[in-house]
mmCIF file of C-alpha atoms in Angstrom:
data_model
loop_
_atom_site.group_PDB
_atom_site.id
_atom_site.type_symbol
_atom_site.label_atom_id
_atom_site.label_comp_id
_atom_site.label_asym_id
_atom_site.label_seq_id
_atom_site.Cartn_x
_atom_site.Cartn_y
_atom_site.Cartn_z
ATOM 1 C CA UNK A 1 87.238 76.400 2.751
ATOM 2 C CA UNK A 2 85.602 74.615 5.660
ATOM 3 C CA UNK A 3 87.865 72.792 8.108
ATOM 4 C CA UNK A 4 86.272 69.630 9.519
ATOM 5 C CA UNK A 5 88.179 68.026 12.365
ATOM 6 C CA UNK A 6 87.538 64.330 12.880
ATOM 7 C CA UNK A 7 85.978 63.873 9.442
ATOM 8 C CA UNK A 8 87.540 60.415 9.090
ATOM 9 C CA UNK A 9 85.118 59.285 11.789
ATOM 10 C CA UNK A 10 81.416 58.493 11.928
ATOM 11 C CA UNK A 11 79.446 61.731 12.219
ATOM 12 C CA UNK A 12 82.234 63.867 10.780
ATOM 13 C CA UNK A 13 82.369 61.900 7.521
ATOM 14 C CA UNK A 14 78.609 62.152 6.986
ATOM 15 C CA UNK A 15 78.731 65.879 7.664
ATOM 16 C CA UNK A 16 81.605 66.223 5.197
ATOM 17 C CA UNK A 17 79.439 64.594 2.508
ATOM 18 C CA UNK A 18 76.628 67.051 3.226
ATOM 19 C CA UNK A 19 78.963 70.042 2.853
ATOM 20 C CA UNK A 20 80.557 68.629 -0.306
ATOM 21 C CA UNK A 21 77.183 67.945 -1.912
ATOM 22 C CA UNK A 22 76.249 71.560 -1.253
ATOM 23 C CA UNK A 23 79.249 72.906 -3.130
ATOM 24 C CA UNK A 24 81.722 73.436 -0.289
ATOM 25 C CA UNK A 25 85.462 72.854 -0.430
ATOM 26 C CA UNK A 26 86.683 71.138 2.721
ATOM 27 C CA UNK A 27 89.861 70.310 4.585
ATOM 28 C CA UNK A 28 89.833 67.171 6.721
ATOM 29 C CA UNK A 29 92.037 67.227 9.803
ATOM 30 C CA UNK A 30 92.308 63.873 11.566
ATOM 31 C CA UNK A 31 94.979 61.884 13.379
ATOM 32 C CA UNK A 32 93.411 58.579 12.239
ATOM 33 C CA UNK A 33 93.622 57.198 15.767
ATOM 34 C CA UNK A 34 89.966 56.211 15.619
ATOM 35 C CA UNK A 35 89.197 57.418 12.089
ATOM 36 C CA UNK A 36 90.027 55.550 8.881
ATOM 37 C CA UNK A 37 92.005 56.491 5.799
ATOM 38 C CA UNK A 38 89.513 54.487 3.676
ATOM 39 C CA UNK A 39 86.825 56.992 4.708
ATOM 40 C CA UNK A 40 89.063 59.910 3.716
ATOM 41 C CA UNK A 41 89.662 58.309 0.317
ATOM 42 C CA UNK A 42 85.901 57.912 -0.231
ATOM 43 C CA UNK A 43 85.341 61.575 0.588
ATOM 44 C CA UNK A 44 88.087 62.648 -1.815
ATOM 45 C CA UNK A 45 86.126 61.087 -4.670
ATOM 46 C CA UNK A 46 83.175 63.403 -4.064
ATOM 47 C CA UNK A 47 84.632 66.894 -4.512
ATOM 48 C CA UNK A 48 87.394 69.302 -3.586
ATOM 49 C CA UNK A 49 88.659 67.604 -0.430
ATOM 50 C CA UNK A 50 92.070 68.085 1.135
ATOM 51 C CA UNK A 51 93.416 65.862 3.908
ATOM 52 C CA UNK A 52 95.899 66.842 6.585
ATOM 53 C CA UNK A 53 96.914 64.215 9.098
ATOM 54 C CA UNK A 54 97.711 65.732 12.460
ATOM 55 C CA UNK A 55 96.840 65.842 16.129
ATOM 56 C CA UNK A 56 95.092 68.702 17.903
ATOM 57 C CA UNK A 57 97.236 68.024 20.955
ATOM 58 C CA UNK A 58 100.136 69.351 18.875
ATOM 59 C CA UNK A 59 99.602 73.088 18.293
ATOM 60 C CA UNK A 60 102.075 73.090 15.407
ATOM 61 C CA UNK A 61 99.974 70.546 13.516
ATOM 62 C CA UNK A 62 96.816 72.628 13.543
ATOM 63 C CA UNK A 63 98.621 75.944 12.989
ATOM 64 C CA UNK A 64 100.165 74.385 9.875
ATOM 65 C CA UNK A 65 96.669 73.797 8.451
ATOM 66 C CA UNK A 66 95.570 77.390 9.031
ATOM 67 C CA UNK A 67 98.824 78.642 7.494
ATOM 68 C CA UNK A 68 98.365 76.460 4.409
ATOM 69 C CA UNK A 69 94.666 77.031 3.657
ATOM 70 C CA UNK A 70 92.262 79.959 3.705
ATOM 71 C CA UNK A 71 89.801 78.655 6.296
ATOM 72 C CA UNK A 72 86.398 80.340 6.589
ATOM 73 C CA UNK A 73 84.971 78.264 9.427
ATOM 74 C CA UNK A 74 85.388 75.096 11.449
ATOM 75 C CA UNK A 75 83.163 72.091 12.167
ATOM 76 C CA UNK A 76 84.714 70.357 15.170
ATOM 77 C CA UNK A 77 84.177 66.641 15.793
ATOM 78 C CA UNK A 78 87.623 65.402 16.821
ATOM 79 C CA UNK A 79 87.167 63.818 20.246
ATOM 80 C CA UNK A 80 87.242 60.544 22.127
ATOM 81 C CA UNK A 81 83.713 59.421 23.016
ATOM 82 C CA UNK A 82 83.717 56.187 25.030
ATOM 83 C CA UNK A 83 82.040 56.834 28.366
ATOM 84 C CA UNK A 84 83.481 53.775 30.103
ATOM 85 C CA UNK A 85 87.016 54.513 28.933
ATOM 86 C CA UNK A 86 86.674 58.116 30.104
ATOM 87 C CA UNK A 87 86.015 56.819 33.631
ATOM 88 C CA UNK A 88 89.084 54.577 33.686
ATOM 89 C CA UNK A 89 91.373 56.969 31.780
ATOM 90 C CA UNK A 90 90.140 60.547 32.274
ATOM 91 C CA UNK A 91 93.566 61.999 31.429
ATOM 92 C CA UNK A 92 93.177 60.790 27.839
ATOM 93 C CA UNK A 93 89.843 62.609 27.539
ATOM 94 C CA UNK A 94 90.913 65.899 29.076
ATOM 95 C CA UNK A 95 94.139 66.002 27.060
ATOM 96 C CA UNK A 96 92.433 65.253 23.761
ATOM 97 C CA UNK A 97 88.928 66.691 24.054
ATOM 98 C CA UNK A 98 89.759 69.763 26.136
ATOM 99 C CA UNK A 99 93.429 70.583 25.530
ATOM 100 C CA UNK A 100 93.131 69.637 21.854
ATOM 101 C CA UNK A 101 90.171 71.983 21.462
ATOM 102 C CA UNK A 102 92.056 74.723 23.287
ATOM 103 C CA UNK A 103 94.803 74.464 20.674
ATOM 104 C CA UNK A 104 92.206 74.590 17.908
ATOM 105 C CA UNK A 105 90.580 77.715 19.336
ATOM 106 C CA UNK A 106 93.937 79.424 19.814
ATOM 107 C CA UNK A 107 94.873 78.656 16.201
ATOM 108 C CA UNK A 108 91.532 80.056 15.056
ATOM 109 C CA UNK A 109 92.035 83.281 17.006
ATOM 110 C CA UNK A 110 95.606 83.632 15.731
ATOM 111 C CA UNK A 111 94.395 83.282 12.134
ATOM 112 C CA UNK A 112 91.257 85.421 12.568
ATOM 113 C CA UNK A 113 88.797 82.574 11.954
ATOM 114 C CA UNK A 114 85.726 83.376 14.043
ATOM 115 C CA UNK A 115 83.094 80.689 13.282
ATOM 116 C CA UNK A 116 82.900 77.169 14.744
ATOM 117 C CA UNK A 117 80.187 74.528 15.032
ATOM 118 C CA UNK A 118 80.940 72.223 17.943
ATOM 119 C CA UNK A 119 79.864 68.614 18.313
ATOM 120 C CA UNK A 120 78.649 68.498 21.902
ATOM 121 C CA UNK A 121 76.425 65.915 23.553
ATOM 122 C CA UNK A 122 73.398 65.281 25.720
ATOM 123 C CA UNK A 123 75.907 63.722 28.152
ATOM 124 C CA UNK A 124 76.490 67.263 29.449
ATOM 125 C CA UNK A 125 73.035 67.082 31.041
ATOM 126 C CA UNK A 126 73.787 64.042 33.189
ATOM 127 C CA UNK A 127 70.883 62.290 34.898
ATOM 128 C CA UNK A 128 67.680 63.796 33.449
ATOM 129 C CA UNK A 129 65.581 65.810 35.862
ATOM 130 C CA UNK A 130 62.748 65.861 33.311
ATOM 131 C CA UNK A 131 61.992 64.697 29.780
ATOM 132 C CA UNK A 132 61.930 65.725 27.048
ATOM 133 C CA UNK A 133 65.212 67.544 27.694
ATOM 134 C CA UNK A 134 65.441 71.138 26.445
ATOM 135 C CA UNK A 135 68.465 73.429 26.247
ATOM 136 C CA UNK A 136 67.653 74.958 29.657
ATOM 137 C CA UNK A 137 67.963 71.622 31.446
ATOM 138 C CA UNK A 138 70.726 71.790 34.113
ATOM 139 C CA UNK A 139 74.103 70.548 32.917
ATOM 140 C CA UNK A 140 75.629 68.149 35.427
ATOM 141 C CA UNK A 141 77.631 65.402 33.698
ATOM 142 C CA UNK A 142 78.193 62.100 35.473
ATOM 143 C CA UNK A 143 81.363 60.993 33.665
ATOM 144 C CA UNK A 144 84.636 62.508 32.384
ATOM 145 C CA UNK A 145 83.472 62.330 28.766
ATOM 146 C CA UNK A 146 80.492 64.573 29.540
ATOM 147 C CA UNK A 147 82.704 66.795 31.685
ATOM 148 C CA UNK A 148 85.190 67.226 28.835
ATOM 149 C CA UNK A 149 82.434 68.319 26.442
ATOM 150 C CA UNK A 150 80.999 70.738 28.997
ATOM 151 C CA UNK A 151 84.473 72.203 29.547
ATOM 152 C CA UNK A 152 84.618 72.991 25.830
ATOM 153 C CA UNK A 153 81.186 74.623 25.966
ATOM 154 C CA UNK A 154 82.465 76.933 28.720
ATOM 155 C CA UNK A 155 85.611 77.644 26.713
ATOM 156 C CA UNK A 156 83.536 78.640 23.701
ATOM 157 C CA UNK A 157 81.491 81.068 25.758
ATOM 158 C CA UNK A 158 84.670 82.667 27.118
ATOM 159 C CA UNK A 159 86.309 82.869 23.684
ATOM 160 C CA UNK A 160 83.217 84.603 22.382
ATOM 161 C CA UNK A 161 83.395 87.203 25.152
ATOM 162 C CA UNK A 162 87.139 87.771 24.868
ATOM 163 C CA UNK A 163 87.885 87.285 21.168
ATOM 164 C CA UNK A 164 84.545 87.455 19.361
ATOM 165 C CA UNK A 165 84.780 83.806 18.295
ATOM 166 C CA UNK A 166 81.195 82.771 17.541
ATOM 167 C CA UNK A 167 80.033 79.200 18.059
ATOM 168 C CA UNK A 168 77.041 76.943 17.670
ATOM 169 C CA UNK A 169 77.039 74.105 20.186
ATOM 170 C CA UNK A 170 74.999 71.104 19.071
ATOM 171 C CA UNK A 171 73.947 68.691 21.800
ATOM 172 C CA UNK A 172 72.718 65.511 20.226
ATOM 173 C CA UNK A 173 71.319 62.319 21.558
ATOM 174 C CA UNK A 174 71.748 58.773 20.178
ATOM 175 C CA UNK A 175 72.982 58.698 16.577
ATOM 176 C CA UNK A 176 71.979 55.921 14.199
ATOM 177 C CA UNK A 177 72.189 54.873 10.568
ATOM 178 C CA UNK A 178 74.695 55.328 7.770
ATOM 179 C CA UNK A 179 75.047 56.929 4.355
ATOM 180 C CA UNK A 180 72.288 55.630 2.083
ATOM 181 C CA UNK A 181 74.864 54.933 -0.637
ATOM 182 C CA UNK A 182 77.117 53.041 1.810
ATOM 183 C CA UNK A 183 80.108 55.258 1.067
ATOM 184 C CA UNK A 184 80.838 55.922 4.752
ATOM 185 C CA UNK A 185 79.422 54.587 7.993
ATOM 186 C CA UNK A 186 79.866 53.737 11.658
ATOM 187 C CA UNK A 187 83.221 52.008 12.092
ATOM 188 C CA UNK A 188 84.494 51.686 15.652
ATOM 189 C CA UNK A 189 87.077 49.193 16.822
ATOM 190 C CA UNK A 190 85.307 49.223 20.190
ATOM 191 C CA UNK A 191 81.580 49.405 19.486
ATOM 192 C CA UNK A 192 79.315 50.614 22.296
ATOM 193 C CA UNK A 193 76.223 51.741 20.373
ATOM 194 C CA UNK A 194 73.038 49.699 20.498
ATOM 195 C CA UNK A 195 72.076 49.291 16.842
ATOM 196 C CA UNK A 196 75.468 48.214 15.424
ATOM 197 C CA UNK A 197 75.870 45.802 18.323
ATOM 198 C CA UNK A 198 72.495 44.216 17.542
ATOM 199 C CA UNK A 199 73.527 43.934 13.887
ATOM 200 C CA UNK A 200 76.895 42.426 14.826
ATOM 201 C CA UNK A 201 75.013 39.715 16.692
ATOM 202 C CA UNK A 202 73.545 38.792 13.302
ATOM 203 C CA UNK A 203 76.631 39.233 11.159
ATOM 204 C CA UNK A 204 78.973 37.453 13.586
ATOM 205 C CA UNK A 205 78.300 33.802 14.286
ATOM 206 C CA UNK A 206 77.421 32.598 17.794
ATOM 207 C CA UNK A 207 77.070 36.117 19.183
ATOM 208 C CA UNK A 208 74.108 36.793 21.468
ATOM 209 C CA UNK A 209 72.778 40.296 21.940
ATOM 210 C CA UNK A 210 72.355 41.354 25.566
ATOM 211 C CA UNK A 211 69.583 43.581 26.932
ATOM 212 C CA UNK A 212 70.720 45.293 30.118
ATOM 213 C CA UNK A 213 67.642 45.282 32.313
ATOM 214 C CA UNK A 214 63.953 44.863 31.525
ATOM 215 C CA UNK A 215 62.502 46.230 34.763
ATOM 216 C CA UNK A 216 62.672 49.977 34.126
ATOM 217 C CA UNK A 217 59.676 52.254 34.592
ATOM 218 C CA UNK A 218 58.830 52.221 30.875
ATOM 219 C CA UNK A 219 56.000 50.536 28.927
ATOM 220 C CA UNK A 220 58.039 47.424 28.093
ATOM 221 C CA UNK A 221 60.577 47.629 30.928
ATOM 222 C CA UNK A 222 63.602 48.568 28.792
ATOM 223 C CA UNK A 223 65.383 51.914 28.501
ATOM 224 C CA UNK A 224 64.041 54.530 26.093
ATOM 225 C CA UNK A 225 66.436 56.581 23.978
ATOM 226 C CA UNK A 226 66.189 59.142 21.163
ATOM 227 C CA UNK A 227 67.723 57.816 17.922
ATOM 228 C CA UNK A 228 68.439 60.534 15.373
ATOM 229 C CA UNK A 229 69.637 59.564 11.902
ATOM 230 C CA UNK A 230 73.234 60.506 11.121
ATOM 231 C CA UNK A 231 72.356 62.045 7.737
ATOM 232 C CA UNK A 232 69.719 64.217 9.410
ATOM 233 C CA UNK A 233 72.374 65.166 11.944
ATOM 234 C CA UNK A 234 74.803 66.068 9.163
ATOM 235 C CA UNK A 235 72.194 68.391 7.681
ATOM 236 C CA UNK A 236 71.820 70.080 11.075
ATOM 237 C CA UNK A 237 75.540 70.866 11.179
ATOM 238 C CA UNK A 238 75.426 72.620 7.812
ATOM 239 C CA UNK A 239 72.284 74.549 8.771
ATOM 240 C CA UNK A 240 73.984 75.566 12.017
ATOM 241 C CA UNK A 241 76.994 76.840 10.081
ATOM 242 C CA UNK A 242 74.765 78.810 7.704
ATOM 243 C CA UNK A 243 72.951 80.307 10.683
ATOM 244 C CA UNK A 244 76.293 81.318 12.174
ATOM 245 C CA UNK A 245 77.371 82.964 8.925
ATOM 246 C CA UNK A 246 74.099 84.861 8.567
ATOM 247 C CA UNK A 247 73.620 85.952 12.182
ATOM 248 C CA UNK A 248 77.130 86.024 13.715
ATOM 249 C CA UNK A 249 75.583 84.894 16.990
ATOM 250 C CA UNK A 250 76.575 82.101 19.356
ATOM 251 C CA UNK A 251 73.863 79.662 20.413
ATOM 252 C CA UNK A 252 73.127 76.086 21.506
ATOM 253 C CA UNK A 253 70.665 73.536 20.098
ATOM 254 C CA UNK A 254 69.484 70.070 21.010
ATOM 255 C CA UNK A 255 69.187 67.606 18.126
ATOM 256 C CA UNK A 256 66.878 64.634 18.386
ATOM 257 C CA UNK A 257 63.649 63.136 17.124
ATOM 258 C CA UNK A 258 61.695 64.198 20.233
ATOM 259 C CA UNK A 259 60.407 60.676 20.615
ATOM 260 C CA UNK A 260 62.001 57.716 22.292
ATOM 261 C CA UNK A 261 62.314 54.100 21.247
ATOM 262 C CA UNK A 262 62.883 51.389 23.828
ATOM 263 C CA UNK A 263 65.640 48.806 23.550
ATOM 264 C CA UNK A 264 63.038 46.144 22.783
ATOM 265 C CA UNK A 265 61.446 48.345 20.116
ATOM 266 C CA UNK A 266 64.833 48.845 18.459
ATOM 267 C CA UNK A 267 65.502 45.114 18.718
ATOM 268 C CA UNK A 268 62.122 44.266 17.162
ATOM 269 C CA UNK A 269 62.705 46.752 14.328
ATOM 270 C CA UNK A 270 66.068 45.126 13.634
ATOM 271 C CA UNK A 271 64.366 41.730 13.368
ATOM 272 C CA UNK A 272 61.780 43.239 11.006
ATOM 273 C CA UNK A 273 64.417 44.814 8.748
ATOM 274 C CA UNK A 274 66.535 41.653 8.674
ATOM 275 C CA UNK A 275 63.503 39.349 8.523
ATOM 276 C CA UNK A 276 65.075 36.948 10.982
ATOM 277 C CA UNK A 277 65.181 36.111 14.676
ATOM 278 C CA UNK A 278 68.119 37.421 16.669
ATOM 279 C CA UNK A 279 69.563 35.609 19.669
ATOM 280 C CA UNK A 280 68.974 37.727 22.789
ATOM 281 C CA UNK A 281 69.687 37.457 26.504
ATOM 282 C CA UNK A 282 68.387 39.748 29.242
ATOM 283 C CA UNK A 283 70.967 40.526 31.937
ATOM 284 C CA UNK A 284 71.204 42.875 34.910
ATOM 285 C CA UNK A 285 70.981 46.635 34.531
ATOM 286 C CA UNK A 286 74.107 48.703 33.936
ATOM 287 C CA UNK A 287 74.883 51.307 36.560
ATOM 288 C CA UNK A 288 73.915 54.848 35.596
ATOM 289 C CA UNK A 289 71.440 54.043 32.815
ATOM 290 C CA UNK A 290 68.402 56.363 33.194
ATOM 291 C CA UNK A 291 65.033 54.908 32.192
ATOM 292 C CA UNK A 292 64.191 57.649 29.661
ATOM 293 C CA UNK A 293 66.363 60.052 27.718
ATOM 294 C CA UNK A 294 65.021 62.007 24.753
ATOM 295 C CA UNK A 295 65.222 65.510 23.335
ATOM 296 C CA UNK A 296 63.122 68.587 23.030
ATOM 297 C CA UNK A 297 64.336 69.861 19.650
ATOM 298 C CA UNK A 298 61.791 72.670 19.330
ATOM 299 C CA UNK A 299 64.490 75.331 19.235
ATOM 300 C CA UNK A 300 66.403 73.706 16.356
ATOM 301 C CA UNK A 301 63.199 73.294 14.389
ATOM 302 C CA UNK A 302 62.195 76.911 14.937
ATOM 303 C CA UNK A 303 65.523 78.702 14.476
ATOM 304 C CA UNK A 304 67.629 76.406 12.281
ATOM 305 C CA UNK A 305 64.583 75.205 10.296
ATOM 306 C CA UNK A 306 65.822 71.655 10.864
ATOM 307 C CA UNK A 307 63.763 68.569 11.436
ATOM 308 C CA UNK A 308 64.674 64.874 11.314
ATOM 309 C CA UNK A 309 63.265 63.129 8.250
ATOM 310 C CA UNK A 310 64.491 59.519 8.372
ATOM 311 C CA UNK A 311 62.783 56.788 10.372
ATOM 312 C CA UNK A 312 64.338 54.329 12.810
ATOM 313 C CA UNK A 313 63.683 51.577 10.264
ATOM 314 C CA UNK A 314 65.616 53.565 7.644
ATOM 315 C CA UNK A 315 68.510 54.039 10.060
ATOM 316 C CA UNK A 316 68.670 50.332 10.816
ATOM 317 C CA UNK A 317 68.469 49.391 7.120
ATOM 318 C CA UNK A 318 71.408 51.620 6.168
ATOM 319 C CA UNK A 319 73.386 50.513 9.228
ATOM 320 C CA UNK A 320 72.915 46.874 8.237
ATOM 321 C CA UNK A 321 74.052 47.543 4.671
ATOM 322 C CA UNK A 322 77.176 49.195 6.057
ATOM 323 C CA UNK A 323 77.832 46.329 8.499
ATOM 324 C CA UNK A 324 77.745 43.868 5.632
ATOM 325 C CA UNK A 325 80.204 46.011 3.672
ATOM 326 C CA UNK A 326 82.580 46.087 6.632
ATOM 327 C CA UNK A 327 82.376 42.326 7.038
ATOM 328 C CA UNK A 328 83.272 41.803 3.389
ATOM 329 C CA UNK A 329 86.272 44.057 3.812
ATOM 330 C CA UNK A 330 87.371 42.227 6.958
ATOM 331 C CA UNK A 331 87.078 38.971 5.032
ATOM 332 C CA UNK A 332 89.719 40.275 2.648
ATOM 333 C CA UNK A 333 87.505 41.472 -0.159
ATOM 334 C CA UNK A 334 88.232 44.759 -1.919
ATOM 335 C CA UNK A 335 86.795 47.994 -0.544
ATOM 336 C CA UNK A 336 84.080 49.119 -2.954
#
């Protein structure tokens, strides 16, 4: 069985679907602090899926899972991921993202499970020194969230050296879109991502979308980011796990489309998909936002044989379908 931590969340749930559809039995481990039991229930409909509620900060919880099931490998998503919150409450991020992962790795070693795919982030790179960003770019995070992910990357290297625990570390950029069948999707109580916030400005009355700065050194003055579709990302996690099984070799890969879209381009695509005008206001820049941030994914394409297939327009279309489903649920209608 494959253990997927954090599979009640956004990227984890889409990756779980990919594994299930490819004949894998999975165990979901999630504390449901930011994940949702409704997502778990959807995943259970699709195949052999077990759910264990627990917290990685409690070693007994995760040891219980390894004692109960025969785990072949781990896909690790469970983490807090709000940059702003990590600045104001770094203790929360180090205790959960770092100490929680330490417990997971110790449980893996104790139960002789030696394969893990880790959900890392381009935030480990910090301010870009050049673009596109490849895996050799210096890692110098500028916030506790990025620091916590980089700490785990160092831990994985050390656990490989000491215990032979092999890992694939996947550093991805901006994630977008939802399951094409609207079974799972992006569902955050505090939403910080661009596309769902644009869509919320449509789905929620009297909400105006804000563009933070239009005077950057880019063609249209707004920040450029690399938006990779979540279903493409899910495929990359399974390919990374297969690579780990076949080669028993630790490695790191960037995941992105290798092309950037500006905030205005994303906004205009949203208007095209929705076929309506969206209320927008341009305000001052946010501190720490680089003008351009996009990936060099050559290594993933060459070694993992992965490439993103879905367009930005496809990502926005599926995200909008999911947003409408969430709004119906919030209005008291049955989850379907």
